[in-house]
Amino acid sequence: MFDAMHTPDNVLIVGGSSEIGVEIAKALAKRGSTKFVLAGRSFETMQRAANEISSANPAGATSVSVIYFDVLAENAVSELITSTTAELSTIDMTIFAIGTLGDQAQLETDLKAAQEILEANFSKLAPAIQGIANVMVTQGFGHIVVLSSVAGVRVRRSNYFYGSAKAGLDGFAMALNDAVIKEGVNVTVVRPGFVRTKMTAHLPAAPLSTTAAAVAKATLAATDKQRNSVYVPTAIGVVVNIYRLLPRFIARKVPF
Ligand SMILES: NC(=O)c1ccc[n+]([C@@H]2O[C@H](COP(=O)([O-])OP(=O)(O)OC[C@H]3O[C@@H](n4cnc5c(N)ncnc54)[C@H](OP(=O)(O)O)[C@@H]3O)[C@@H](O)[C@H]2O)c1
């Protein structure tokens, strides 16, 4: 359930080792969320995150469970739902923080890797989101947060596998919102610009870059107001939407 400030009691983080996902969990624990499930591949990282989330709750009354989830695995979605519902009486809020950039140049020739990038960022992730939405529709309430990216607003030559997967995910999540809103379920799509996390550790910082903590803060400001989408920082939304409108022959010359 949610309190009057729209803080959920029970939270599922899919991509439980994601730096942004963990920052959102910590911010929720600080506000009073009490039960968390971290679903992901790296138990060591998730265990460390579980300790951080527990100590973020001022009352110290937080329980954090860790379950295995690889979005590419067979039966991943049904196992996610079974394991999560065994841990949480209701799934009040779910943060989908899975994402993998890949190496664009390699993906253009390694087509198996290219397929996996599309699957992890979109085509196998979307059914997981739908599965959790179905649970929330049955319980009659819930809030889903989907980490999209400005990379999906206008797909660029420099990362068109990742960008096109994010574009698909973003469109899916926005339309899912239309499908479930009348059933008491909200969907908020978060579109960060460049965030310094382990995903981007090998890259030079881009203009208007931000932090995982800032993304967490903006995400909760958006979920509190039950907004459909948010850009982080706000200014990057203005920039990418201008870029989106550029004729292709000009956009092609923009050096990023
Ligand atoms: N960092 C940025 O600049 C940026 C910008 C815009 C949007 N985003 C989005 O924000 C979200 C969180 O990213 P982040 O910055 O926090 O990066 P991160 O720390 O690298 O988190 C990415 C998460 O995705 C998980 N993941 C990747 N492939 C998976 C798979 N097959 N099955 C299960 N989990 C898988 C990773 O698990 P492992 O730890 O096991 O690899 C990790 O938990 C992602 O959706 C990302 O696309 C990030």
XYZ file of N, CA and C and ligand atoms in Angstrom:
816
model
N 0.845 -1.194 0.000
C 0.000 0.000 0.000
C 0.890 1.257 0.000
N 0.226 2.402 -0.182
C 0.955 3.678 -0.198
C 0.500 4.546 0.966
N 1.416 5.364 1.493
C 0.974 6.317 2.510
C 0.442 7.579 1.816
N 0.087 8.575 2.598
C -0.524 9.783 2.039
C 0.423 10.528 1.097
N 1.751 10.308 1.264
C 2.745 10.967 0.400
C 3.062 10.129 -0.838
N 2.325 9.039 -1.051
C 2.545 8.089 -2.144
C 3.860 7.308 -1.967
N 4.273 7.106 -0.719
C 5.429 6.239 -0.451
C 4.914 4.806 -0.319
N 5.463 3.882 -1.127
C 4.988 2.493 -1.064
C 5.567 1.767 0.146
N 4.841 0.766 0.649
C 5.418 -0.111 1.681
C 6.407 -1.081 1.026
N 5.947 -1.779 -0.008
C 6.707 -2.900 -0.600
C 7.228 -2.519 -1.976
N 8.497 -2.782 -2.205
C 9.134 -2.331 -3.453
C 9.953 -3.455 -4.072
N 9.784 -3.646 -5.371
C 10.601 -4.590 -6.145
C 11.524 -3.790 -7.060
N 12.818 -4.104 -7.004
C 13.769 -3.469 -7.930
C 14.235 -4.553 -8.908
N 13.901 -4.405 -10.169
C 14.327 -5.372 -11.192
C 15.564 -4.768 -11.868
N 16.688 -5.465 -11.660
C 17.990 -4.869 -11.937
C 18.510 -4.410 -10.577
N 18.487 -5.362 -9.630
C 18.754 -5.051 -8.223
C 20.176 -4.623 -7.935
N 21.068 -4.749 -8.914
C 22.434 -4.248 -8.728
C 22.653 -2.935 -9.465
N 21.591 -2.381 -10.060
C 21.727 -1.108 -10.780
C 22.009 0.030 -9.803
N 22.966 0.850 -10.133
C 23.295 1.966 -9.228
C 22.121 2.936 -9.112
N 21.442 3.182 -10.233
C 20.283 4.082 -10.170
C 19.155 3.395 -9.390
N 18.919 2.127 -9.667
C 17.865 1.386 -8.955
C 18.098 1.390 -7.458
N 19.335 1.186 -7.050
C 19.654 1.139 -5.612
C 19.485 2.528 -4.984
N 19.852 3.576 -5.724
C 19.654 4.944 -5.187
C 18.166 5.225 -4.972
N 17.330 4.757 -5.905
C 15.884 4.959 -5.739
C 15.411 4.182 -4.513
N 15.900 2.952 -4.361
C 15.510 2.132 -3.199
C 15.931 2.817 -1.898
N 17.145 3.359 -1.866
C 17.623 4.029 -0.652
C 16.741 5.245 -0.333
N 16.382 5.999 -1.383
C 15.531 7.185 -1.170
C 14.161 6.760 -0.641
N 13.649 5.634 -1.131
C 12.351 5.142 -0.650
C 12.463 4.648 0.799
N 13.561 3.956 1.107
C 13.758 3.460 2.480
C 13.840 4.638 3.450
N 14.520 5.687 3.020
C 14.660 6.882 3.855
C 13.283 7.486 4.166
N 12.373 7.389 3.174
C 11.021 7.947 3.363
C 10.087 7.001 4.092
N 10.514 5.737 4.286
C 9.674 4.847 5.091
C 9.226 3.555 4.435
N 9.634 3.295 3.175
C 9.307 1.979 2.587
C 10.000 0.907 3.425
N 9.314 -0.216 3.634
C 9.835 -1.172 4.624
C 10.291 -2.506 4.054
N 9.716 -2.936 2.912
C 10.103 -4.256 2.392
C 10.566 -4.115 0.948
N 11.731 -4.684 0.674
C 12.306 -4.591 -0.669
C 12.666 -5.984 -1.167
N 12.499 -6.180 -2.466
C 13.076 -7.348 -3.141
C 13.991 -6.816 -4.233
N 15.235 -7.267 -4.220
C 16.175 -6.929 -5.287
C 16.283 -8.147 -6.191
N 15.968 -7.973 -7.475
C 16.009 -9.092 -8.419
C 17.113 -8.838 -9.434
N 18.095 -9.711 -9.468
C 19.198 -9.488 -10.403
C 20.155 -10.651 -10.459
N 21.296 -10.421 -11.115
C 22.243 -11.518 -11.370
C 23.376 -11.545 -10.375
N 23.740 -10.387 -9.833
C 24.949 -10.336 -9.014
C 24.599 -10.296 -7.526
N 24.683 -11.486 -6.885
C 24.302 -11.569 -5.467
C 25.211 -10.710 -4.596
N 26.490 -10.694 -4.927
C 27.435 -9.942 -4.098
C 27.065 -8.449 -4.087
N 26.840 -7.916 -5.300
C 26.485 -6.486 -5.386
C 25.144 -6.227 -4.716
N 24.187 -7.142 -4.926
C 22.854 -6.922 -4.352
C 22.903 -7.023 -2.823
N 23.755 -7.900 -2.289
C 23.856 -8.023 -0.838
C 24.411 -6.735 -0.231
N 25.418 -6.176 -0.927
C 25.971 -4.887 -0.476
C 24.884 -3.808 -0.515
N 24.126 -3.813 -1.619
C 23.052 -2.821 -1.777
C 22.000 -3.008 -0.693
N 21.708 -4.272 -0.355
C 20.690 -4.560 0.670
C 21.093 -3.913 1.992
N 22.371 -3.992 2.336
C 22.837 -3.380 3.584
C 22.664 -1.857 3.544
N 22.996 -1.279 2.388
C 22.861 0.189 2.255
C 21.390 0.609 2.364
N 20.513 -0.182 1.740
C 19.077 0.161 1.758
C 18.556 0.057 3.196
N 18.943 -1.022 3.886
C 18.487 -1.204 5.280
C 18.939 -0.039 6.141
N 20.195 0.367 5.972
C 20.658 1.431 6.869
C 20.138 2.806 6.464
N 19.506 2.904 5.268
C 18.925 4.197 4.870
C 17.622 4.481 5.606
N 16.961 3.432 6.126
C 15.695 3.642 6.820
C 15.970 4.109 8.245
N 15.524 5.328 8.603
C 15.864 5.872 9.922
C 15.345 4.995 11.064
N 14.218 4.292 10.845
C 13.668 3.430 11.906
C 14.360 2.071 11.915
N 15.183 1.824 10.922
C 15.906 0.545 10.835
C 14.979 -0.644 10.635
N 13.738 -0.385 10.152
C 12.740 -1.460 10.074
C 12.563 -1.987 8.652
N 13.672 -2.050 7.923
C 13.576 -2.450 6.522
C 14.037 -3.888 6.342
N 13.280 -4.662 5.552
C 13.787 -6.001 5.195
C 14.051 -6.024 3.690
N 15.187 -6.563 3.319
C 15.559 -6.602 1.902
C 15.900 -8.039 1.524
N 15.147 -8.598 0.564
C 15.443 -9.947 0.054
C 16.090 -9.819 -1.316
N 16.866 -10.828 -1.624
C 17.598 -10.835 -2.892
C 17.206 -12.094 -3.660
N 16.783 -11.927 -4.915
C 16.432 -13.100 -5.722
C 17.154 -13.038 -7.059
N 17.380 -14.223 -7.649
C 18.091 -14.273 -8.929
C 17.130 -13.923 -10.061
N 17.581 -13.062 -10.962
C 16.782 -12.745 -12.153
C 17.704 -12.349 -13.297
N 17.668 -13.145 -14.355
C 18.343 -12.794 -15.607
C 17.238 -12.688 -16.643
N 17.022 -11.491 -17.165
C 15.893 -11.262 -18.074
C 15.992 -12.129 -19.332
N 17.207 -12.582 -19.658
C 17.394 -13.386 -20.871
C 17.083 -14.869 -20.642
N 16.944 -15.276 -19.384
C 16.774 -16.705 -19.090
C 15.353 -17.177 -19.412
N 15.275 -18.469 -19.727
C 13.965 -19.065 -19.983
C 13.145 -19.011 -18.684
N 11.870 -18.805 -18.779
C 10.951 -18.746 -17.624
C 11.272 -17.622 -16.639
N 12.058 -16.641 -17.094
C 12.483 -15.571 -16.180
C 11.287 -14.825 -15.587
N 10.288 -14.536 -16.417
C 9.184 -13.692 -15.953
C 8.333 -14.436 -14.927
N 7.966 -15.695 -15.235
C 7.116 -16.430 -14.281
C 7.860 -16.659 -12.973
N 9.169 -16.929 -13.050
C 9.938 -17.142 -11.810
C 10.060 -15.840 -11.004
N 10.185 -14.720 -11.722
C 10.251 -13.421 -11.028
C 8.966 -13.186 -10.240
N 7.844 -13.461 -10.892
C 6.553 -13.196 -10.238
C 6.352 -14.150 -9.059
N 6.684 -15.429 -9.252
C 6.515 -16.400 -8.156
C 7.402 -16.023 -6.970
N 8.674 -15.731 -7.232
C 9.594 -15.416 -6.127
C 9.202 -14.121 -5.429
N 8.755 -13.143 -6.205
C 8.429 -11.840 -5.588
C 7.163 -11.945 -4.752
N 6.150 -12.629 -5.283
C 4.897 -12.707 -4.521
C 5.061 -13.593 -3.286
N 6.085 -14.453 -3.279
C 6.375 -15.223 -2.059
C 6.979 -14.316 -0.980
N 7.638 -13.250 -1.410
C 8.310 -12.350 -0.458
C 7.433 -11.178 -0.029
N 6.621 -10.666 -0.984
C 5.839 -9.446 -0.720
C 4.350 -9.763 -0.774
N 3.593 -9.316 0.221
C 2.138 -9.579 0.215
C 1.482 -8.833 -0.945
N 1.965 -7.626 -1.238
C 1.517 -6.873 -2.417
C 2.763 -6.246 -3.050
N 2.727 -6.099 -4.367
C 3.851 -5.403 -5.039
C 3.378 -3.970 -5.274
N 3.765 -3.089 -4.372
C 3.228 -1.719 -4.441
C 3.931 -0.897 -5.521
N 5.254 -0.988 -5.548
C 6.013 -0.245 -6.562
C 7.104 -1.145 -7.123
N 7.298 -1.071 -8.432
C 8.401 -1.819 -9.068
C 9.223 -0.860 -9.912
N 10.528 -0.935 -9.722
C 11.454 -0.113 -10.506
C 12.150 -1.040 -11.498
N 11.984 -0.804 -12.787
C 12.689 -1.588 -13.809
C 13.946 -0.819 -14.200
N 15.090 -1.304 -13.688
C 16.361 -0.579 -13.874
C 17.363 -1.385 -14.690
N 16.877 -2.391 -15.403
C 17.799 -3.168 -16.251
C 18.198 -2.335 -17.465
N 19.451 -2.423 -17.829
C 19.917 -1.773 -19.041
C 21.332 -2.200 -19.336
N 21.635 -2.325 -20.594
C 23.004 -2.671 -20.986
C 23.326 -1.968 -22.300
N 24.461 -1.248 -22.292
C 24.796 -0.388 -23.430
C 25.309 -1.157 -24.641
N 26.191 -2.133 -24.359
C 26.864 -2.827 -25.464
C 27.853 -1.913 -26.167
N 28.585 -2.514 -27.074
C 29.563 -1.768 -27.866
C 29.021 -1.706 -29.295
N 28.601 -0.503 -29.692
C 27.920 -0.349 -30.986
C 28.703 -0.967 -32.150
N 29.995 -0.691 -32.182
C 30.792 -1.198 -33.319
C 30.797 -2.727 -33.334
N 30.932 -3.324 -32.159
C 30.939 -4.793 -32.080
C 29.563 -5.354 -32.471
N 28.489 -4.689 -32.022
C 27.134 -5.196 -32.267
C 26.794 -5.230 -33.756
N 27.452 -4.337 -34.523
C 27.148 -4.282 -35.961
C 27.622 -5.527 -36.692
N 28.568 -6.252 -36.083
C 29.026 -7.493 -36.735
C 28.690 -8.742 -35.912
N 28.582 -8.606 -34.589
C 28.250 -9.743 -33.731
C 26.731 -9.734 -33.530
N 26.036 -10.427 -34.419
C 24.581 -10.285 -34.447
C 23.896 -11.005 -33.283
N 24.575 -12.007 -32.722
C 24.014 -12.684 -31.536
C 24.035 -11.702 -30.349
N 25.165 -10.996 -30.209
C 25.266 -9.989 -29.147
C 24.235 -8.876 -29.382
N 24.038 -8.521 -30.646
C 23.066 -7.475 -30.983
C 21.660 -7.906 -30.558
N 21.352 -9.170 -30.815
C 20.031 -9.680 -30.434
C 19.850 -9.607 -28.912
N 20.908 -9.952 -28.183
C 20.812 -9.942 -26.713
C 20.632 -8.530 -26.160
N 21.265 -7.558 -26.813
C 21.094 -6.160 -26.379
C 19.627 -5.744 -26.546
N 19.056 -6.127 -27.683
C 17.647 -5.778 -27.921
C 16.742 -6.501 -26.929
N 17.092 -7.750 -26.611
C 16.273 -8.537 -25.675
C 16.349 -7.982 -24.250
N 17.593 -7.719 -23.800
C 17.760 -7.283 -22.396
C 17.158 -5.899 -22.169
N 17.292 -5.025 -23.185
C 16.795 -3.655 -23.013
C 15.324 -3.508 -23.368
N 14.811 -4.443 -24.180
C 13.422 -4.264 -24.600
C 12.606 -5.555 -24.737
N 12.963 -6.404 -25.710
C 11.958 -7.408 -26.104
C 11.715 -8.478 -25.047
N 12.708 -8.755 -24.184
C 12.436 -9.673 -23.073
C 12.106 -8.937 -21.780
N 12.399 -7.648 -21.762
C 12.078 -6.842 -20.582
C 10.590 -6.458 -20.573
N 10.059 -6.141 -21.760
C 8.656 -5.698 -21.830
C 7.694 -6.757 -21.268
N 7.861 -8.054 -21.578
C 6.942 -9.033 -20.972
C 7.065 -9.094 -19.453
N 8.251 -8.833 -18.924
C 8.406 -8.804 -17.461
C 7.619 -7.632 -16.873
N 7.674 -6.495 -17.552
C 6.922 -5.317 -17.084
C 5.420 -5.612 -17.147
N 5.014 -6.237 -18.266
C 3.591 -6.581 -18.399
C 3.163 -7.548 -17.298
N 4.016 -8.519 -16.996
C 3.692 -9.506 -15.957
C 3.467 -8.847 -14.604
N 4.337 -7.905 -14.254
C 4.176 -7.192 -12.973
C 2.937 -6.292 -13.030
N 2.703 -5.668 -14.192
C 1.488 -4.829 -14.336
C 0.244 -5.681 -14.121
N 0.253 -6.913 -14.636
C -0.918 -7.792 -14.461
C -1.159 -8.097 -12.981
N -0.065 -8.333 -12.240
C -0.206 -8.572 -10.788
C -0.831 -7.343 -10.132
N -0.343 -6.170 -10.518
C -0.857 -4.925 -9.911
C -2.320 -4.688 -10.278
N -2.695 -5.002 -11.521
C -4.102 -4.847 -11.924
C -4.978 -5.762 -11.069
N -4.517 -6.992 -10.843
C -5.291 -7.931 -10.020
C -5.435 -7.412 -8.587
N -4.374 -6.844 -8.035
C -4.476 -6.343 -6.658
C -5.192 -4.992 -6.596
N -5.297 -4.328 -7.768
C -6.095 -3.100 -7.850
C -5.320 -1.818 -7.623
N -4.007 -1.923 -7.487
C -3.185 -0.717 -7.329
C -1.722 -1.074 -7.606
N -0.916 -0.032 -7.765
C 0.522 -0.243 -7.957
C 1.130 0.861 -8.793
N 2.437 0.932 -8.755
C 3.150 1.965 -9.515
C 4.415 1.338 -10.110
N 4.548 1.468 -11.403
C 5.715 0.927 -12.116
C 6.569 2.096 -12.599
N 7.871 1.979 -12.353
C 8.822 2.966 -12.882
C 9.701 2.250 -13.906
N 9.816 2.829 -15.085
C 10.644 2.231 -16.132
C 11.792 3.192 -16.451
N 13.024 2.722 -16.287
C 14.190 3.530 -16.652
C 14.378 3.442 -18.159
N 13.983 4.514 -18.831
C 14.213 4.653 -20.267
C 15.495 5.462 -20.420
N 15.606 6.260 -21.448
C 16.813 7.073 -21.656
C 16.540 8.120 -22.722
N 17.278 9.224 -22.660
C 17.197 10.188 -23.766
C 17.686 9.555 -25.067
N 18.474 8.469 -24.944
C 18.975 7.783 -26.151
C 17.842 7.247 -27.014
N 16.643 7.068 -26.405
C 15.514 6.536 -27.159
C 14.613 7.607 -27.745
N 14.860 8.873 -27.412
C 13.976 9.946 -27.894
C 14.210 10.164 -29.393
N 15.478 10.280 -29.760
C 15.834 10.196 -31.179
C 17.053 9.292 -31.252
N 16.900 8.190 -31.951
C 17.965 7.181 -31.973
C 19.122 7.696 -32.831
N 20.336 7.587 -32.256
C 21.521 8.146 -32.915
C 22.407 7.055 -33.505
N 23.174 7.448 -34.496
C 24.076 6.532 -35.165
C 25.067 5.895 -34.166
N 25.469 6.672 -33.143
C 26.544 6.219 -32.262
C 26.132 5.076 -31.332
N 24.836 4.887 -31.110
C 24.411 3.754 -30.262
C 23.012 3.276 -30.644
N 22.853 2.924 -31.923
C 21.488 2.661 -32.395
C 20.896 1.337 -31.955
N 21.693 0.393 -31.479
C 21.069 -0.810 -30.903
C 20.451 -0.463 -29.549
N 21.263 0.097 -28.649
C 20.763 0.513 -27.327
C 19.623 1.525 -27.491
N 19.837 2.529 -28.347
C 18.850 3.607 -28.499
C 17.524 3.099 -29.036
N 17.574 2.197 -30.024
C 16.302 1.717 -30.586
C 15.582 0.818 -29.593
N 16.345 0.058 -28.791
C 15.705 -0.757 -27.751
C 15.026 0.145 -26.720
N 15.701 1.228 -26.328
C 15.108 2.165 -25.368
C 13.875 2.854 -25.983
N 13.930 3.152 -27.291
C 12.765 3.771 -27.951
C 11.574 2.822 -27.877
N 11.822 1.541 -28.121
C 10.749 0.548 -28.035
C 10.213 0.436 -26.625
N 11.141 0.370 -25.672
C 10.749 0.241 -24.263
C 9.923 1.448 -23.818
N 10.362 2.616 -24.233
C 9.699 3.865 -23.848
C 8.268 3.882 -24.401
N 8.130 3.556 -25.673
C 6.793 3.538 -26.292
C 5.898 2.514 -25.617
N 6.472 1.341 -25.327
C 5.722 0.278 -24.643
C 5.217 0.781 -23.286
N 6.115 1.377 -22.513
C 5.761 1.779 -21.149
C 4.727 2.914 -21.149
N 4.851 3.839 -22.091
C 3.877 4.936 -22.154
C 2.486 4.397 -22.502
N 2.435 3.435 -23.439
C 1.130 2.875 -23.817
C 0.589 1.956 -22.723
N 1.492 1.265 -22.005
C 1.053 0.442 -20.872
C 0.348 1.332 -19.844
N 0.897 2.507 -19.659
C 0.273 3.457 -18.744
C -1.187 3.707 -19.140
N -1.411 3.922 -20.453
C -2.786 4.137 -20.933
C -3.661 2.914 -20.651
N -3.044 1.725 -20.747
C -3.821 0.483 -20.592
C -4.232 0.223 -19.148
N -3.380 0.612 -18.187
C -3.626 0.178 -16.806
C -4.060 1.296 -15.859
N -4.030 2.527 -16.334
C -4.292 3.645 -15.414
C -5.684 3.556 -14.788
N -6.652 3.109 -15.599
C -8.036 3.017 -15.071
C -8.185 1.865 -14.082
N -7.186 0.989 -14.035
C -7.230 -0.154 -13.093
C -6.503 0.206 -11.791
N -6.098 1.471 -11.657
C -5.441 1.902 -10.423
C -3.928 1.765 -10.459
N -3.381 1.489 -11.644
C -1.921 1.272 -11.748
C -1.308 2.423 -12.541
N -0.233 2.996 -11.994
C 0.492 4.082 -12.672
C 1.788 3.560 -13.277
N 2.196 4.210 -14.357
C 3.514 3.926 -14.944
C 4.219 5.268 -15.115
N 5.451 5.352 -14.627
C 6.259 6.561 -14.817
C 7.507 6.181 -15.592
N 7.719 6.857 -16.706
C 8.889 6.608 -17.546
C 9.938 7.678 -17.221
N 11.138 7.220 -16.847
C 12.223 8.139 -16.459
C 13.262 8.141 -17.574
N 13.582 9.355 -18.047
C 14.538 9.473 -19.166
C 15.755 10.283 -18.721
N 16.744 9.599 -18.155
C 17.957 10.348 -17.780
C 18.826 10.630 -19.011
N 19.654 11.676 -18.854
C 20.766 11.865 -19.784
C 21.925 11.009 -19.295
N 23.126 11.505 -19.455
C 24.315 10.743 -19.033
C 24.397 10.726 -17.511
N 24.507 9.519 -16.946
C 24.651 9.359 -15.486
C 25.933 8.579 -15.246
N 26.776 9.079 -14.348
C 28.043 8.376 -14.068
C 27.756 7.175 -13.168
N 27.671 5.976 -13.756
C 27.473 4.725 -13.006
C 28.397 3.679 -13.633
N 28.289 2.435 -13.186
C 29.180 1.433 -13.768
C 28.878 1.210 -15.256
N 27.658 1.518 -15.679
C 27.311 1.401 -17.100
C 28.132 2.359 -17.968
N 28.467 3.520 -17.427
C 29.126 4.559 -18.225
C 30.558 4.822 -17.760
N 31.065 3.939 -16.880
C 32.388 4.187 -16.269
C 33.490 4.326 -17.315
N 33.319 3.687 -18.478
C 34.354 3.706 -19.505
C 34.196 4.871 -20.484
N 33.196 5.712 -20.277
C 32.906 6.771 -21.255
C 33.241 8.152 -20.695
N 33.633 9.090 -21.573
C 33.804 10.466 -21.095
C 32.430 11.055 -20.766
N 32.384 11.926 -19.753
C 31.094 12.517 -19.356
C 30.524 13.351 -20.501
N 29.211 13.289 -20.670
C 28.529 14.077 -21.702
C 28.019 15.371 -21.067
N 27.697 16.391 -21.913
C 27.121 17.616 -21.355
C 25.822 17.315 -20.602
N 25.533 18.131 -19.596
C 24.326 17.979 -18.758
C 24.263 16.621 -18.066
N 25.445 16.081 -17.746
C 25.439 14.784 -17.061
C 24.924 14.950 -15.636
N 24.420 13.855 -15.074
C 23.816 13.922 -13.754
C 24.270 12.729 -12.908
N 23.687 12.581 -11.724
C 24.116 11.516 -10.815
C 22.936 10.583 -10.525
N 23.282 9.387 -10.036
C 22.233 8.422 -9.692
C 21.329 8.993 -8.593
N 21.925 9.721 -7.642
C 21.114 10.299 -6.556
C 20.133 11.336 -7.115
N 20.577 12.113 -8.108
C 19.682 13.119 -8.708
C 18.558 12.432 -9.484
N 18.891 11.318 -10.138
C 17.838 10.574 -10.863
C 16.814 10.034 -9.859
N 17.312 9.531 -8.715
C 16.397 8.996 -7.692
C 15.463 10.102 -7.191
N 16.041 11.257 -6.923
C 15.236 12.376 -6.400
C 14.151 12.787 -7.413
N 14.557 12.926 -8.671
C 13.603 13.334 -9.712
C 12.548 12.250 -9.936
N 12.957 10.993 -9.812
C 12.007 9.888 -10.001
C 10.916 9.946 -8.938
N 11.320 10.124 -7.681
C 10.308 10.141 -6.617
C 9.445 11.405 -6.683
N 10.030 12.505 -7.140
C 9.204 13.715 -7.328
C 8.132 13.433 -8.385
N 8.507 12.663 -9.416
C 7.548 12.339 -10.493
C 6.517 11.309 -10.022
N 6.966 10.284 -9.277
C 5.988 9.268 -8.834
C 5.031 9.865 -7.799
N 5.533 10.762 -6.950
C 4.651 11.404 -5.967
C 3.474 12.083 -6.670
N 3.794 12.710 -7.825
C 2.730 13.443 -8.546
C 2.060 12.546 -9.578
N 2.460 11.272 -9.593
C 1.934 10.305 -10.557
C 2.046 10.818 -11.991
N 3.241 11.361 -12.271
C 3.498 11.845 -13.637
C 3.841 10.683 -14.547
N 3.524 10.816 -15.835
C 3.789 9.748 -16.808
C 5.256 9.657 -17.176
N 5.946 10.813 -17.182
C 7.339 10.771 -17.622
C 8.111 11.940 -17.046
N 9.424 11.748 -16.978
C 10.287 12.822 -16.480
C 11.664 12.707 -17.142
N 12.230 13.836 -17.509
C 13.621 13.896 -17.996
C 14.515 14.301 -16.830
N 15.703 13.705 -16.760
C 16.655 14.080 -15.705
C 18.025 14.344 -16.328
N 18.573 15.585 -16.221
C 17.914 16.768 -15.682
C 16.852 17.295 -16.649
N 16.021 18.210 -16.166
C 14.930 18.748 -16.993
C 15.465 19.326 -18.305
N 16.619 20.005 -18.224
C 17.171 20.682 -19.409
C 17.493 19.714 -20.537
N 17.840 18.474 -20.191
C 18.199 17.521 -21.254
C 16.964 17.191 -22.099
N 15.789 17.291 -21.476
C 14.542 17.053 -22.212
C 14.347 18.097 -23.301
N 14.684 19.345 -22.971
C 14.557 20.432 -23.952
C 15.531 20.170 -25.104
N 16.763 19.826 -24.744
C 17.806 19.624 -25.771
C 17.426 18.462 -26.696
N 17.037 17.328 -26.140
C 16.780 16.166 -27.022
C 15.516 16.352 -27.850
N 14.582 17.142 -27.320
C 13.370 17.339 -28.118
C 13.599 18.338 -29.252
N 14.548 19.250 -29.080
C 14.955 20.097 -30.214
C 15.699 19.221 -31.227
N 16.621 18.407 -30.707
C 17.400 17.505 -31.580
C 16.462 16.570 -32.365
N 15.403 16.117 -31.704
C 14.447 15.189 -32.338
C 13.787 15.825 -33.564
N 13.638 17.162 -33.520
C 12.937 17.843 -34.611
C 13.854 18.226 -35.777
N 15.166 18.067 -35.579
C 16.098 18.474 -36.646
C 15.915 17.591 -37.875
N 15.977 18.187 -39.064
C 15.972 17.355 -40.277
C 17.153 16.376 -40.222
N 16.952 15.193 -40.801
C 17.962 14.138 -40.656
C 19.333 14.569 -41.197
N 19.343 15.331 -42.302
C 20.644 15.695 -42.882
C 21.438 16.627 -41.959
N 20.723 17.356 -41.081
C 21.426 18.193 -40.084
C 21.778 17.328 -38.867
N 20.818 16.541 -38.387
C 21.034 15.718 -37.182
C 22.239 14.799 -37.374
N 22.406 14.324 -38.592
C 23.512 13.402 -38.902
C 24.879 14.049 -38.643
N 24.914 15.387 -38.727
C 26.198 16.100 -38.558
C 26.481 16.454 -37.097
N 25.479 16.277 -36.219
C 25.694 16.630 -34.803
C 26.635 15.587 -34.198
N 27.739 16.047 -33.570
C 28.801 15.110 -33.193
C 28.575 14.396 -31.866
N 27.491 13.654 -31.691
C 27.377 12.781 -30.515
C 26.486 11.599 -30.819
N 23.970 5.454 -16.606
C 23.423 6.214 -17.578
O 24.057 7.130 -18.164
C 21.990 5.998 -17.973
C 21.376 6.977 -18.780
C 20.077 6.804 -19.174
C 19.373 5.673 -18.781
N 19.998 4.726 -18.003
C 19.231 3.537 -17.639
O 19.109 3.465 -16.231
C 18.985 2.096 -15.854
C 19.981 1.785 -14.742
O 21.308 1.932 -15.250
P 22.531 2.267 -14.291
O 23.116 3.532 -14.770
O 22.127 2.120 -12.884
O 23.581 1.157 -14.718
P 24.038 -0.180 -13.983
O 24.443 0.097 -12.586
O 25.010 -0.807 -14.909
O 22.681 -1.042 -13.939
C 22.235 -1.811 -15.021
C 21.506 -2.997 -14.461
O 21.026 -3.842 -15.527
C 21.284 -5.172 -15.137
N 21.263 -6.098 -16.259
C 21.883 -6.006 -17.444
N 21.598 -7.091 -18.201
C 20.783 -7.888 -17.448
C 20.158 -9.138 -17.647
N 20.335 -9.845 -18.772
N 19.362 -9.652 -16.673
C 19.213 -8.978 -15.504
N 19.797 -7.781 -15.247
C 20.570 -7.256 -16.216
C 22.661 -5.100 -14.483
O 22.934 -6.296 -13.804
P 24.477 -6.784 -13.553
O 24.998 -5.911 -12.438
O 24.315 -8.206 -13.186
O 25.207 -6.559 -14.858
C 22.422 -3.886 -13.589
O 21.677 -4.248 -12.446
C 19.191 1.269 -17.118
O 17.920 0.970 -17.667
C 19.910 2.234 -18.029
O 19.704 1.919 -19.390
C 21.290 4.865 -17.572
